[in-house]
Amino acid sequence: MYCTYTARTMAEEDDTRIRILQSLRGKICQAKNLSPFPGPNRLRDQCTYCTISLDQEEVFRTKMSEKNLSPFYGEDFYFEIPRPFQYLSFYVYAKSVFSYIPVGKVAIRKEDLYKFSGKEHWFCLQPVDPNSEVQGKVHLEMRLNELITENGSVCQQLVVRIIECQGLPLINGQSCDSYATVSLVGPARSDQKKTKVKKKSSDPQFDEVFYFEVTRSSSYTKKSHFQVEEEDIEKLEIKVDLWNNGNLAQDVFLGETRVSVKILRNDSIHRAWYLLQPKGNGTKSSKPDDLGSLRLNVTYTEDNVLPSVCYTSLRTLLLKSPEVKPISASAAHILGDICRERYEAVLPVVRLLLHHNRLVPFVSAIAELELLQTQEANTIFRGNSLATRCIDDMMKIVGRSYLNVTLKPVLDEICESNKSCEIDPVKLKEGDNVEVNKENLQQYVQKVFSSITQSSVSCPPLMCDVFRSLRQMASKRFPNDPHVQYSAVSSFVFLRFFAVAVLSPHTFQLRPHHPEPEIARTLTLISKTIQTLGSWGSLSKNKLSSFKESYMYEFFKSFQEDKCIEEVKKFLDEISSNVNKESSGVEDSVVLKEGEVHKRAQGRKRIGKKNFKKRWLRVTHRELSYHKHRGKEALCIILVKNIVAVEKLEENAFTRKNMFQVIHGEKPLYIQAGNCVEASEWIEVLSQLSRCNPGRLSTFHPSAYLSGSWLCCLAPGEHLPGCKPCSTVPVNIQLDIDCDREIERIFSLFSSNCSKLQKMEDACATIAVYQGPEKEQEDYSLFTIQDPKETFRTIQDIRQVLDHLQEQHVIIGSSVTAQYGSLDNPIVGKSS
């Protein structure tokens, strides 16, 4: 067995691997008291931005802030981490005369990320020292030899072999030209040797051997056994430094490690991988608040996913939840009960049930339970219950494309035209005309409202199924209220879906960044109006008093028309009806992903820098295209139906990192993404779009065809079958959900809430024995226990499954733990 790091491996792989899946979620909130430049310009306002880096690889960048030394960024981020890393770093850059210079950074060791999980923290910025910016690992071999000289004396030699490095950083966007210096250092000596320069490689193969004398010669007759003197062992160490050869420029430090020679006391040969460390181990720091501070919210998640067969019992227990009577006794409902304060606890259950087509019956059952506990129709689905949380998550998962079709065009127009829409007299700027602003706002609201009410044909079938169920149950619960069938649906689709997406388009990937303050204010006003227009219970005049602000009351009155009410009613009828809708085809033009890449020209034989050009890559449901610049005409269009494989490309193909290939005909399209996260996302979206295409390849070549043969397998024919199996992409997949990963998260949630599970079990036993006396029920009021005996049985089943899974983690985890010093578990070496 072995471990593997991956951003995403397809669901339910029944093999012997334990997968380590990493993800990062959070928010770059704001900076405070930045000090970009010393001297007289110290307090001058500057434009700044913030970046996120995995070690030295930038994977995220905020927009540029306005001139302000305490800027607000407000940028949410989420991405899968496709490789191991040592540090997560946040850099703040400020604009100088000719470029952007680093103000400071926050660097957090991977092992320390758990300390800050889920909560906002202020971090003091530390200086960006070139000697602390390191990444990668080095493979070393050391041994002691006994050397007999010509005169018969014995000399002891230390032999150091520099085998290879992996994961060295990019320098100016290109793989580095690296070399290593190897030094034997001690109290009175420092012998240094140097390897050859390895051009354009982040994983250079050195395989060079260096010799050092470690003890003075002694008489061979006096030493019958090979032994190193104790005082020398304690004082000597090997120091390895990695550098990028700058040619005419200054060489750049890439990292170092130090290994004490005393490690050879017990082993004649020592061979291991070492993580490169900064000089001084990154301990230098400035005084607090010298450079400013940064407020961050960071949640790092690492899932150790076992082979699929290990999750069979827990999967079965969870999937039968919709049939359990009463629903409160089901495993899924019990998880929601004991994790009530943790909003993210619902998501893995929703994704698991969604994948197995079990979500609608489960949501219907828990919604029916909530309706039984609701006394007034006007409070229907207004709380933060298990039902509302499940439906919220469902809409975010399955409704992403729907939002793109419906809202993205009009939100792009609003954000890019930037018309003033402020109608609050207190917030009006000098020279603003409130009537003009009101007209601008009304036009925007009408466009958003029309886009929504005319979008029923694009509403995902799963959302329609849930809305239809909610409507029927609400009408049954409150048969004398003719409006409740509409408010049951509008409370979700308007209040919790469209209005929220309008308010925060960046969190739904509708805009790349948090909007500017003036645009954010416009979106707030639009969102507030859309909520009211969509709330069926608010469409009568006597409900206008719900507006606390008089200016909103006056503005909203212009929308009180029968036509507006009928449009909402018609829309709600259509998205909650039994009518099968055909696709409008609009979603074909929705941009699923776009961004700047480097593309290699197709059909050219010569490999070199000139063959790579910067292009704007864009993919929709129907086609992949690249353009000279964003918004320009397409230089090439590849139909998605013609793509037969999307795979990673080895670095040695073009001496470039983060490359992948799109195979669609005789000539593959070779693309270099900006970083490892971007490359992973491009491969994922293109693989999912093309997964059902006829003629998909079963094998591919992971390298380039050069000088009459493939670099990967040396096969001589350009059109010969590939030498490596293509990645598996499930054909029958619900939104690319990794079920094993979701079940592992559910296991972790149950395990971390064992005390609450025990308390719920005690509650069931008490209620069953004493028939629930009043004082006992108060003690357990946080739990929903309709049938204590059935709930007790389910908790017993959960405990049994958790114990079994815990045993599997111990057994499999111990068998796959990589040896310390191996490639997967390198030694954290010393630094100077």
Short mmCIF file of C-alpha atoms in Angstrom, two decimals, residues 171-484:
data_model
loop_
_atom_site.label_atom_id
_atom_site.label_comp_id
_atom_site.label_asym_id
_atom_site.label_seq_id
_atom_site.Cartn_x
_atom_site.Cartn_y
_atom_site.Cartn_z
CA ILE A 171 12.13 31.81 -11.47
CA ASN A 172 10.38 34.60 -13.42
CA GLY A 173 7.78 32.07 -14.53
CA GLN A 174 10.34 29.60 -15.89
CA SER A 175 11.95 26.44 -14.52
CA CYS A 176 15.22 27.32 -12.89
CA ASP A 177 18.83 26.74 -13.99
CA SER A 178 19.92 25.12 -10.76
CA TYR A 179 23.18 24.03 -9.23
CA ALA A 180 24.21 22.87 -5.76
CA THR A 181 27.16 23.74 -3.56
CA VAL A 182 28.31 21.05 -1.12
CA SER A 183 30.39 22.11 1.87
CA LEU A 184 31.99 20.27 4.76
CA VAL A 185 31.94 22.73 7.63
CA GLY A 186 33.41 22.56 11.12
CA PRO A 187 35.12 24.74 13.71
CA ALA A 188 38.24 25.29 11.64
CA ARG A 189 37.38 24.25 8.10
CA SER A 190 34.98 24.92 5.26
CA ASP A 191 35.61 22.93 2.09
CA GLN A 192 33.16 23.72 -0.73
CA LYS A 193 32.47 21.97 -4.01
CA LYS A 194 29.92 22.68 -6.75
CA THR A 195 27.78 20.67 -9.18
CA LYS A 196 27.19 21.45 -12.83
CA VAL A 197 24.25 23.71 -13.75
CA LYS A 198 21.10 21.85 -14.79
CA LYS A 199 19.16 23.93 -17.28
CA LYS A 200 15.39 24.56 -17.18
CA SER A 201 14.25 21.96 -14.69
CA SER A 202 12.38 22.07 -11.40
CA ASP A 203 13.40 18.42 -10.81
CA PRO A 204 17.11 18.41 -11.74
CA GLN A 205 19.03 15.13 -11.85
CA PHE A 206 22.60 15.82 -10.62
CA ASP A 207 24.02 12.42 -9.62
CA GLU A 208 27.42 13.91 -8.74
CA VAL A 209 29.83 12.60 -6.08
CA PHE A 210 32.17 14.69 -3.91
CA TYR A 211 34.97 13.55 -1.56
CA PHE A 212 36.06 15.15 1.73
CA GLU A 213 38.79 14.12 4.19
CA VAL A 214 37.24 13.98 7.66
CA THR A 215 40.15 12.77 9.89
CA ARG A 216 43.88 13.06 9.73
CA SER A 217 45.83 10.13 8.40
CA SER A 218 46.92 7.61 10.96
CA SER A 219 49.03 4.48 10.84
CA TYR A 220 47.18 1.58 9.29
CA THR A 221 48.81 -0.82 11.78
CA LYS A 222 47.44 1.18 14.70
CA LYS A 223 43.83 1.01 13.46
CA SER A 224 42.54 -2.45 12.78
CA HIS A 225 38.90 -1.30 12.65
CA PHE A 226 37.26 1.46 10.69
CA GLN A 227 36.25 4.18 13.14
CA VAL A 228 35.72 7.92 13.04
CA GLU A 229 37.06 9.91 15.98
CA GLU A 230 34.26 11.07 18.28
CA GLU A 231 35.35 14.73 18.43
CA ASP A 232 35.28 15.03 14.63
CA ILE A 233 31.85 13.47 14.38
CA GLU A 234 30.33 15.96 16.81
CA LYS A 235 31.74 19.00 15.04
CA LEU A 236 31.48 18.31 11.32
CA GLU A 237 28.43 18.64 9.10
CA ILE A 238 27.58 18.68 5.42
CA LYS A 239 25.88 21.81 4.13
CA VAL A 240 24.05 21.72 0.77
CA ASP A 241 22.87 24.96 -0.84
CA LEU A 242 20.72 25.13 -3.98
CA TRP A 243 21.04 28.13 -6.30
CA ASN A 244 19.58 29.38 -9.55
CA ASN A 245 22.31 30.39 -11.98
CA GLY A 246 21.60 34.00 -12.90
CA ASN A 247 24.16 34.19 -15.74
CA LEU A 248 24.64 37.98 -15.94
CA ALA A 249 22.30 38.60 -12.99
CA GLN A 250 22.87 37.67 -9.37
CA ASP A 251 22.37 34.02 -8.46
CA VAL A 252 19.17 33.35 -6.52
CA PHE A 253 19.17 31.30 -3.30
CA LEU A 254 16.73 28.36 -3.50
CA GLY A 255 17.24 26.70 -0.12
CA GLU A 256 19.67 24.74 2.02
CA THR A 257 19.96 21.81 4.38
CA ARG A 258 22.59 20.69 6.89
CA VAL A 259 23.33 17.10 7.87
CA SER A 260 25.63 16.22 10.78
CA VAL A 261 28.34 13.69 9.95
CA LYS A 262 27.56 11.94 13.27
CA ILE A 263 24.54 10.42 11.53
CA LEU A 264 27.04 7.86 10.16
CA ARG A 265 27.86 6.51 13.61
CA ASN A 266 25.42 3.64 13.24
CA ASP A 267 25.03 3.39 9.46
CA SER A 268 27.84 3.03 7.01
CA ILE A 269 25.61 4.61 4.34
CA HIS A 270 22.96 7.27 4.89
CA ARG A 271 20.56 7.99 2.04
CA ALA A 272 17.51 10.26 2.46
CA TRP A 273 15.38 13.09 1.13
CA TYR A 274 15.62 16.47 2.89
CA LEU A 275 13.30 19.45 2.71
CA LEU A 276 15.13 22.61 1.75
CA GLN A 277 15.12 25.23 4.51
CA PRO A 278 15.58 29.02 4.56
CA LYS A 279 18.78 30.55 5.82
CA GLY A 280 18.35 31.07 9.51
CA ASN A 281 15.22 28.90 9.30
CA GLY A 282 13.12 32.01 8.67
CA THR A 283 13.48 33.23 12.27
CA LYS A 284 14.20 36.87 11.44
CA SER A 285 11.29 39.16 12.10
CA SER A 286 10.58 42.82 12.50
CA LYS A 287 8.96 44.48 15.47
CA PRO A 288 5.15 44.18 15.63
CA ASP A 289 3.32 46.71 13.46
CA ASP A 290 6.53 47.83 11.73
CA LEU A 291 5.13 46.73 8.37
CA GLY A 292 1.44 46.56 9.23
CA SER A 293 -0.93 43.66 9.78
CA LEU A 294 -3.30 41.47 7.80
CA ARG A 295 -6.67 40.02 8.88
CA LEU A 296 -7.28 36.52 7.53
CA ASN A 297 -9.75 33.69 7.86
CA VAL A 298 -8.12 30.39 6.85
CA THR A 299 -9.52 26.85 7.00
CA TYR A 300 -7.23 24.07 5.82
CA THR A 301 -8.77 20.62 5.42
CA GLU A 302 -6.88 17.37 4.95
CA ASP A 303 -8.94 14.24 4.30
CA ASN A 304 -7.23 10.85 4.65
CA VAL A 305 -9.51 8.82 2.41
CA LEU A 306 -9.40 5.04 2.79
CA PRO A 307 -10.16 2.51 0.03
CA SER A 308 -13.83 2.59 -0.93
CA VAL A 309 -14.67 -0.82 0.53
CA CYS A 310 -13.93 0.50 4.04
CA TYR A 311 -16.89 2.88 3.84
CA THR A 312 -19.51 0.33 2.79
CA SER A 313 -21.26 0.11 6.17
CA LEU A 314 -21.42 3.85 6.83
CA ARG A 315 -22.48 4.52 3.24
CA THR A 316 -25.33 2.01 3.54
CA LEU A 317 -26.45 3.49 6.87
CA LEU A 318 -26.53 7.03 5.44
CA LEU A 319 -28.22 6.13 2.16
CA LYS A 320 -31.15 4.46 3.87
CA SER A 321 -31.87 7.68 5.81
CA PRO A 322 -34.76 8.83 3.54
CA GLU A 323 -36.71 5.61 4.33
CA VAL A 324 -36.26 5.67 8.10
CA LYS A 325 -39.47 6.36 10.02
CA PRO A 326 -39.49 8.81 11.65
CA ILE A 327 -36.88 10.76 9.70
CA SER A 328 -35.42 12.18 12.94
CA ALA A 329 -34.17 8.65 13.76
CA SER A 330 -32.06 8.46 10.57
CA ALA A 331 -28.26 8.67 10.59
CA ALA A 332 -28.25 11.77 8.38
CA HIS A 333 -30.70 13.63 10.64
CA ILE A 334 -28.79 12.62 13.78
CA LEU A 335 -25.60 14.08 12.27
CA GLY A 336 -27.43 17.34 11.62
CA ASP A 337 -28.68 17.34 15.21
CA ILE A 338 -25.32 16.85 16.92
CA CYS A 339 -23.56 19.28 14.53
CA ARG A 340 -26.29 21.92 14.61
CA GLU A 341 -23.89 24.83 15.19
CA ARG A 342 -21.55 23.74 12.38
CA TYR A 343 -23.01 24.92 9.09
CA GLU A 344 -20.49 23.02 6.97
CA ALA A 345 -21.54 19.70 8.54
CA VAL A 346 -24.58 19.43 6.24
CA LEU A 347 -22.66 19.73 2.96
CA PRO A 348 -21.08 16.22 2.83
CA VAL A 349 -24.48 14.63 3.51
CA VAL A 350 -26.10 16.68 0.74
CA ARG A 351 -23.36 15.77 -1.73
CA LEU A 352 -23.49 12.07 -0.86
CA LEU A 353 -27.28 11.83 -1.17
CA LEU A 354 -27.19 13.94 -4.32
CA HIS A 355 -24.71 11.58 -5.98
CA HIS A 356 -26.91 8.57 -5.23
CA ASN A 357 -30.18 10.29 -6.22
CA ARG A 358 -31.46 10.13 -2.64
CA LEU A 359 -31.53 13.86 -1.84
CA VAL A 360 -35.12 14.74 -2.87
CA PRO A 361 -36.82 12.12 -0.64
CA PHE A 362 -34.59 13.08 2.29
CA VAL A 363 -35.20 16.81 1.89
CA SER A 364 -38.93 16.18 1.52
CA ALA A 365 -38.98 14.17 4.75
CA ILE A 366 -37.09 16.71 6.87
CA ALA A 367 -39.09 19.60 5.34
CA GLU A 368 -42.30 17.82 6.27
CA LEU A 369 -41.03 17.44 9.84
CA GLU A 370 -40.26 21.18 9.99
CA LEU A 371 -43.70 22.05 8.62
CA LEU A 372 -45.32 20.00 11.39
CA GLN A 373 -43.49 22.18 13.91
CA THR A 374 -44.44 25.45 12.12
CA GLN A 375 -47.54 27.13 13.56
CA GLU A 376 -47.96 30.13 11.25
CA ALA A 377 -47.80 30.18 7.45
CA ASN A 378 -45.96 33.50 7.32
CA THR A 379 -42.96 32.00 9.17
CA ILE A 380 -42.54 29.04 6.84
CA PHE A 381 -38.89 28.04 6.21
CA ARG A 382 -37.54 31.25 7.74
CA GLY A 383 -35.20 29.67 10.29
CA ASN A 384 -31.74 28.13 9.98
CA SER A 385 -32.97 24.54 10.21
CA LEU A 386 -31.59 21.28 8.84
CA ALA A 387 -34.10 21.45 5.97
CA THR A 388 -33.21 25.01 4.95
CA ARG A 389 -29.47 24.29 5.21
CA CYS A 390 -29.79 21.19 3.01
CA ILE A 391 -31.79 23.06 0.37
CA ASP A 392 -29.35 26.00 0.49
CA ASP A 393 -26.40 23.68 -0.18
CA MET A 394 -28.31 21.82 -2.90
CA MET A 395 -29.07 25.07 -4.75
CA LYS A 396 -25.43 26.21 -4.54
CA ILE A 397 -24.21 22.88 -5.94
CA VAL A 398 -26.67 22.23 -8.76
CA GLY A 399 -27.58 25.86 -9.48
CA ARG A 400 -24.18 27.25 -10.41
CA SER A 401 -24.76 27.01 -14.16
CA TYR A 402 -28.28 28.35 -13.68
CA LEU A 403 -26.88 31.47 -12.01
CA ASN A 404 -24.38 31.90 -14.84
CA VAL A 405 -27.13 31.80 -17.43
CA THR A 406 -29.52 34.02 -15.51
CA LEU A 407 -27.48 36.63 -13.65
CA LYS A 408 -23.92 36.82 -14.97
CA PRO A 409 -24.64 38.97 -18.08
CA VAL A 410 -26.63 41.59 -16.18
CA LEU A 411 -24.21 41.60 -13.21
CA ASP A 412 -21.30 42.12 -15.60
CA GLU A 413 -23.15 45.10 -17.05
CA ILE A 414 -23.84 46.58 -13.61
CA CYS A 415 -20.26 46.15 -12.39
CA GLU A 416 -18.61 47.42 -15.56
CA SER A 417 -20.88 50.40 -16.29
CA ASN A 418 -20.64 51.60 -12.66
CA LYS A 419 -23.58 54.01 -12.72
CA SER A 420 -24.48 55.77 -9.49
CA CYS A 421 -27.60 54.25 -7.89
CA GLU A 422 -27.57 55.72 -4.39
CA ILE A 423 -31.06 56.81 -3.29
CA ASP A 424 -30.43 57.27 0.43
CA PRO A 425 -30.40 61.06 0.98
CA VAL A 426 -27.87 60.66 3.78
CA LYS A 427 -25.35 58.84 1.54
CA LEU A 428 -25.67 60.99 -1.59
CA LYS A 429 -22.41 62.50 -2.81
CA GLU A 430 -22.06 66.13 -3.75
CA GLY A 431 -23.44 66.67 -7.25
CA ASP A 432 -25.53 63.47 -7.25
CA ASN A 433 -29.03 63.67 -8.66
CA VAL A 434 -31.31 61.37 -6.69
CA GLU A 435 -33.87 61.14 -9.51
CA VAL A 436 -31.20 60.05 -12.01
CA ASN A 437 -29.88 57.55 -9.49
CA LYS A 438 -33.37 56.23 -8.88
CA GLU A 439 -33.88 55.76 -12.61
CA ASN A 440 -30.54 53.90 -12.89
CA LEU A 441 -31.45 51.65 -10.00
CA GLN A 442 -34.90 50.97 -11.38
CA GLN A 443 -33.44 49.95 -14.75
CA TYR A 444 -31.00 47.57 -13.10
CA VAL A 445 -33.67 46.05 -10.85
CA GLN A 446 -35.97 45.56 -13.81
CA LYS A 447 -33.21 43.80 -15.78
CA VAL A 448 -32.36 41.49 -12.90
CA PHE A 449 -36.03 40.82 -12.16
CA SER A 450 -36.81 40.06 -15.81
CA SER A 451 -33.76 37.79 -16.13
CA ILE A 452 -34.98 35.79 -13.14
CA THR A 453 -38.69 35.55 -14.01
CA GLN A 454 -37.90 34.52 -17.60
CA SER A 455 -35.39 31.84 -16.61
CA SER A 456 -37.66 28.96 -15.63
CA VAL A 457 -36.61 26.89 -18.65
CA SER A 458 -33.02 26.88 -17.32
CA CYS A 459 -33.89 25.91 -13.75
CA PRO A 460 -32.19 22.55 -12.99
CA PRO A 461 -34.65 19.62 -12.79
CA LEU A 462 -33.46 18.68 -9.31
CA MET A 463 -34.31 22.15 -7.99
CA CYS A 464 -37.72 21.90 -9.66
CA ASP A 465 -38.35 18.52 -7.97
CA VAL A 466 -37.54 19.96 -4.55
CA PHE A 467 -39.67 23.08 -5.13
CA ARG A 468 -42.61 20.97 -6.29
CA SER A 469 -42.38 18.85 -3.14
CA LEU A 470 -42.17 21.92 -0.89
CA ARG A 471 -45.17 23.50 -2.59
CA GLN A 472 -47.35 20.41 -2.18
CA MET A 473 -46.43 19.91 1.48
CA ALA A 474 -46.97 23.59 2.35
CA SER A 475 -50.44 23.56 0.75
CA LYS A 476 -51.31 20.41 2.69
CA ARG A 477 -50.07 21.87 5.99
CA PHE A 478 -51.90 25.22 5.57
CA PRO A 479 -54.87 24.44 3.26
CA ASN A 480 -56.67 27.73 4.02
CA ASP A 481 -53.78 29.96 2.94
CA PRO A 482 -53.71 30.37 -0.89
CA HIS A 483 -50.31 32.12 -0.84
CA VAL A 484 -48.31 29.61 1.21
#
